[in-house]
Coordinates of N, CA, C and O in Angstrom, one line a residue:
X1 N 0.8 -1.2 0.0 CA 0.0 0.0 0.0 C 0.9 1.3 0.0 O 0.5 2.4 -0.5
X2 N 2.1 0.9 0.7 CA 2.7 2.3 0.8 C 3.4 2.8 -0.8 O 3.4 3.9 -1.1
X3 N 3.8 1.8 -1.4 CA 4.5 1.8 -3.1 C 2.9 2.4 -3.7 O 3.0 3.4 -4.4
X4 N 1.6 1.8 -3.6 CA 0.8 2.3 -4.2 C 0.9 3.5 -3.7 O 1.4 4.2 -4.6
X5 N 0.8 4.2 -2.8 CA 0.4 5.7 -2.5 C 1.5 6.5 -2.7 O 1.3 7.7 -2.5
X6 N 3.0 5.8 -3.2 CA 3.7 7.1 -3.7 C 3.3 6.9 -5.2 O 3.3 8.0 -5.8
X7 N 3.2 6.3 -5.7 CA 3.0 5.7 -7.4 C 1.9 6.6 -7.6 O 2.1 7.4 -8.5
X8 N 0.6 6.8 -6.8 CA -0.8 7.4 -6.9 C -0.4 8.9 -6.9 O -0.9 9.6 -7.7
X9 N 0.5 9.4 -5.8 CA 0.9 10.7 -5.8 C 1.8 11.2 -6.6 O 1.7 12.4 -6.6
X10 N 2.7 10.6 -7.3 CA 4.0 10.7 -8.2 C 3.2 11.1 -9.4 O 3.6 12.0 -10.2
X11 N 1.9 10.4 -9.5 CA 0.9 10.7 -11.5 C 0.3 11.7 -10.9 O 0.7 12.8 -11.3
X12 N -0.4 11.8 -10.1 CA -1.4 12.9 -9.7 C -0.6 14.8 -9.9 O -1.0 15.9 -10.4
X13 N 1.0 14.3 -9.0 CA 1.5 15.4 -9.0 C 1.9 16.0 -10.4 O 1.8 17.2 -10.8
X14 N 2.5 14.9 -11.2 CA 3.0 15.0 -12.5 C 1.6 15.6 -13.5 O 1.7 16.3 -14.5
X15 N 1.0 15.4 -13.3 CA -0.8 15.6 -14.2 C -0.7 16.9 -13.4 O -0.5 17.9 -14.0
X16 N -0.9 16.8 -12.6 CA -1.2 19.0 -12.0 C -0.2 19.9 -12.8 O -0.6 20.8 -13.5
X17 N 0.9 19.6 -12.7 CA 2.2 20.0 -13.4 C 2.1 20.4 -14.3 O 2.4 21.6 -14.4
X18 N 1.4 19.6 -15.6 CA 1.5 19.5 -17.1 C -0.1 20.5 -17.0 O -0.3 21.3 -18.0
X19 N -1.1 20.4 -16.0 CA -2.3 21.2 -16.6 C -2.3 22.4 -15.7 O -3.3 23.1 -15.7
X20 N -1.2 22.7 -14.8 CA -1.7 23.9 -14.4 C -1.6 25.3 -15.1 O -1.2 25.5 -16.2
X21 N -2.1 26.3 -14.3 CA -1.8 27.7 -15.2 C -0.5 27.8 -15.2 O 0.3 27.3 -14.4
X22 N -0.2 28.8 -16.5 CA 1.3 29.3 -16.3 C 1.4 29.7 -15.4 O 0.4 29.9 -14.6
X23 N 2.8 30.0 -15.1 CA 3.5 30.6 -14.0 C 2.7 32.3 -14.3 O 2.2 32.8 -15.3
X24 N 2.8 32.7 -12.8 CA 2.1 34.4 -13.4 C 1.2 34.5 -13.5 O 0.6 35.4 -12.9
X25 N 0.5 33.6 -14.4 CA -1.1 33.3 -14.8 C -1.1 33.9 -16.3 O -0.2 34.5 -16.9
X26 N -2.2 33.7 -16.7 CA -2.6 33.9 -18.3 C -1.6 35.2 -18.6 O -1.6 36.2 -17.9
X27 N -1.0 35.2 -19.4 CA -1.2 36.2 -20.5 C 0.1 36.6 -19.8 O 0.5 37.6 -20.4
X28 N 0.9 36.3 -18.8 CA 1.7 36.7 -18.7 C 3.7 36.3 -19.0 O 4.2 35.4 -18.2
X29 N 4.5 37.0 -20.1 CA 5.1 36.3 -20.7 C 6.5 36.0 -20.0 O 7.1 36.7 -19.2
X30 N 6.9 34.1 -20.6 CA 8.1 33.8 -19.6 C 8.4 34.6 -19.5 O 7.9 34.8 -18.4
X31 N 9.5 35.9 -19.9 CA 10.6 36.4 -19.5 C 9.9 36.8 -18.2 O 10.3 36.4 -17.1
X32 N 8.6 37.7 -18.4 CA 8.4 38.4 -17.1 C 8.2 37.3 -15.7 O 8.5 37.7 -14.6
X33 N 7.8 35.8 -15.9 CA 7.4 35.0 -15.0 C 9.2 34.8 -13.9 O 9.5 34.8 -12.7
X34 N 10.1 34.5 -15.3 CA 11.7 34.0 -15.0 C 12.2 35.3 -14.1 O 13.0 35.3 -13.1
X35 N 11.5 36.3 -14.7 CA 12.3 37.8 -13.6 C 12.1 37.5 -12.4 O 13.0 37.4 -11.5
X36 N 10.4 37.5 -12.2 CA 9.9 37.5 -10.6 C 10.7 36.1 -10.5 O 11.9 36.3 -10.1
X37 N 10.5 34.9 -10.7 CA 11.3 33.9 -10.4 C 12.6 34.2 -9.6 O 12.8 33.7 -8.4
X38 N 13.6 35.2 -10.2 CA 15.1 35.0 -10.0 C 15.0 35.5 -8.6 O 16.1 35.3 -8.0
X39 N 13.9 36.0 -7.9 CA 14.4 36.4 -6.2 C 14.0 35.5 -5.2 O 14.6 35.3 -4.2
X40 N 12.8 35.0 -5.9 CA 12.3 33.6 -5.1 C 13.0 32.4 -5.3 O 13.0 31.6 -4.4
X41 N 13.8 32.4 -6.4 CA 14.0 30.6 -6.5 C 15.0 30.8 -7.7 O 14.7 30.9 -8.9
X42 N 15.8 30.8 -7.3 CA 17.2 31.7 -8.6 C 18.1 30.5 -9.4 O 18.5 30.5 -10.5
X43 N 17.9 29.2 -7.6 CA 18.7 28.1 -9.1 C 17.4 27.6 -10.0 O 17.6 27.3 -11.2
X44 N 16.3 27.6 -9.5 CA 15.0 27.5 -10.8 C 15.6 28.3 -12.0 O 16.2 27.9 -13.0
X45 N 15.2 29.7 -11.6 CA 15.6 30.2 -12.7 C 16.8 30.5 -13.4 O 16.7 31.1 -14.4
X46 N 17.8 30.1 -12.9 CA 19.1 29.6 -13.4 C 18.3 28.5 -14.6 O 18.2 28.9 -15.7
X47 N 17.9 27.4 -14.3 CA 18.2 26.1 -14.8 C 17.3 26.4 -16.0 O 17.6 25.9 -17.1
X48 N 16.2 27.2 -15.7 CA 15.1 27.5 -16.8 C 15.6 28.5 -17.7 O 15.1 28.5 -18.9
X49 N 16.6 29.5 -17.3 CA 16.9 30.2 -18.1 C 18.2 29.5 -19.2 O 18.5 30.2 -20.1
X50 N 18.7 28.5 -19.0 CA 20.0 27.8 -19.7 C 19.2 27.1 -20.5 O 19.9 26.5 -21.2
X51 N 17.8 26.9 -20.7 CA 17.2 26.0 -22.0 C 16.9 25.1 -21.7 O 17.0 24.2 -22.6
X52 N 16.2 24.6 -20.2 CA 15.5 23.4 -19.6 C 14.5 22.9 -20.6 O 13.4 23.5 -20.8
X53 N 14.8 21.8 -21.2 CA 13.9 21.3 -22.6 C 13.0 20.3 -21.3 O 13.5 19.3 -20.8
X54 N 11.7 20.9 -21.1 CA 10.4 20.4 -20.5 C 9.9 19.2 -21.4 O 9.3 19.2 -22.5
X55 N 10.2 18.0 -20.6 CA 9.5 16.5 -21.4 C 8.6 16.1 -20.9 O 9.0 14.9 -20.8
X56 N 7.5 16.2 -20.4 CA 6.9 15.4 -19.6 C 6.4 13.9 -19.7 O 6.0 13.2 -18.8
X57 N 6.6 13.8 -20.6 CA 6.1 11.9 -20.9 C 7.4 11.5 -20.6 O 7.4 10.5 -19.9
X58 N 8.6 11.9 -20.8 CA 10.4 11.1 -20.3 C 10.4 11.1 -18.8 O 10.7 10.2 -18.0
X59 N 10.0 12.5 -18.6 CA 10.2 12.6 -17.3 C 9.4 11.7 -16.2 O 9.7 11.3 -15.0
X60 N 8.3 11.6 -16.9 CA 7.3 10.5 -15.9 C 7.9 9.1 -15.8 O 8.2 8.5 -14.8
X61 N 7.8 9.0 -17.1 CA 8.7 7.6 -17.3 C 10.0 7.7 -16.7 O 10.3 6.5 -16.6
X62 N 11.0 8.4 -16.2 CA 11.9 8.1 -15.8 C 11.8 8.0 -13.8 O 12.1 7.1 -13.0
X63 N 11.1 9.5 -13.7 CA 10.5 9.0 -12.4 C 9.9 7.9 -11.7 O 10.1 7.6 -10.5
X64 N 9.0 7.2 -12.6 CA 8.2 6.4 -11.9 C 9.1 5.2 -12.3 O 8.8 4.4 -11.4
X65 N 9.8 4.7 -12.9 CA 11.2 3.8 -13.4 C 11.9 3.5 -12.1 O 12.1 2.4 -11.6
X66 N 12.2 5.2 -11.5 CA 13.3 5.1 -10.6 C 12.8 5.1 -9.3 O 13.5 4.6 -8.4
X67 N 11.1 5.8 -9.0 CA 10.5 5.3 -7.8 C 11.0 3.1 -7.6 O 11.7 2.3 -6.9
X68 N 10.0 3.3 -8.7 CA 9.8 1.6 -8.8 C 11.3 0.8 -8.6 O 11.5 -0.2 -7.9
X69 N 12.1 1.2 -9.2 CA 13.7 0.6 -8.8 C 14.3 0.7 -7.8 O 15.2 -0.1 -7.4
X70 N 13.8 1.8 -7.3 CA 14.9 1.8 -5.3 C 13.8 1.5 -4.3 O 14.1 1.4 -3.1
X71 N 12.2 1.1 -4.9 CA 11.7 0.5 -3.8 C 12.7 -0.9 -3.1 O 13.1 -1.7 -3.9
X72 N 12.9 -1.0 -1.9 CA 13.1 -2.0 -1.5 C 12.1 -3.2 -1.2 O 10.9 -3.3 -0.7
X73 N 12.9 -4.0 -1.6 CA 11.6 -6.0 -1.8 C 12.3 -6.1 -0.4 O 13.4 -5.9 -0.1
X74 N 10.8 -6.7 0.7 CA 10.5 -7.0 1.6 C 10.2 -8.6 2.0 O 9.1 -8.8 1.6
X75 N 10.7 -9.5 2.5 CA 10.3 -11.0 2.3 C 9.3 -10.8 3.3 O 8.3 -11.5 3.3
X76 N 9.4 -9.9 4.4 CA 8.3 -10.2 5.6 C 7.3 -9.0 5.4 O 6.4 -8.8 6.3
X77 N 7.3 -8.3 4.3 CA 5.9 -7.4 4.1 C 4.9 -8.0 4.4 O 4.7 -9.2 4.3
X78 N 3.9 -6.8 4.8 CA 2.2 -7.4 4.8 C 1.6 -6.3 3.9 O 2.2 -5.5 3.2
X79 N 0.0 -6.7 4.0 CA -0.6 -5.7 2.9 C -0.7 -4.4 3.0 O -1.2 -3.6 2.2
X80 N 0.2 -4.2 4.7 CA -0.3 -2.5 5.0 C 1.0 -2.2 5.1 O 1.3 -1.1 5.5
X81 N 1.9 -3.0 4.7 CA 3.8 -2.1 4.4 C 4.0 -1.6 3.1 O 5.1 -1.0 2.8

């Protein structure tokens, strides 16, 4: 149950991601979003400003790959571990 409920929160979060509003909100353009960015969150906008190429279908698939790979296998799990 506990692998299900990061697996459940890992899509849910990644689906918010991909449908939320822009940064700023409507109508308002990257450069101006990356400005206000640079005092709040500067390595963001570092990383965003170098040409962060946004994948979201790789990136799911690599996330949920690498959840699922460092789960550790349990021989004495039960249904609520």
């Amino acid at each position: 149950m506990r692998l299900l409920d990061c697996v459940v929160a890992f899509t849910v979060g990644k689906v918010q991601a991909e449908v939320r509003q822009p940064v700023g909100g409507d109508g308002v353009a990257p450069e101006q979003a990356l400005a206000a960015m640079t005092e709040t969150a500067p390595h963001l906008a570092r990383a965003l400003a170098t040409g962060y190429g946004w994948q979201p279908d790789d990136e799911f698939s690599n996330g949920l790959g690498a959840l699922l790979a460092g789960w550790p296998v349990s021989s004495g799990s039960t249904a609520g571990s």
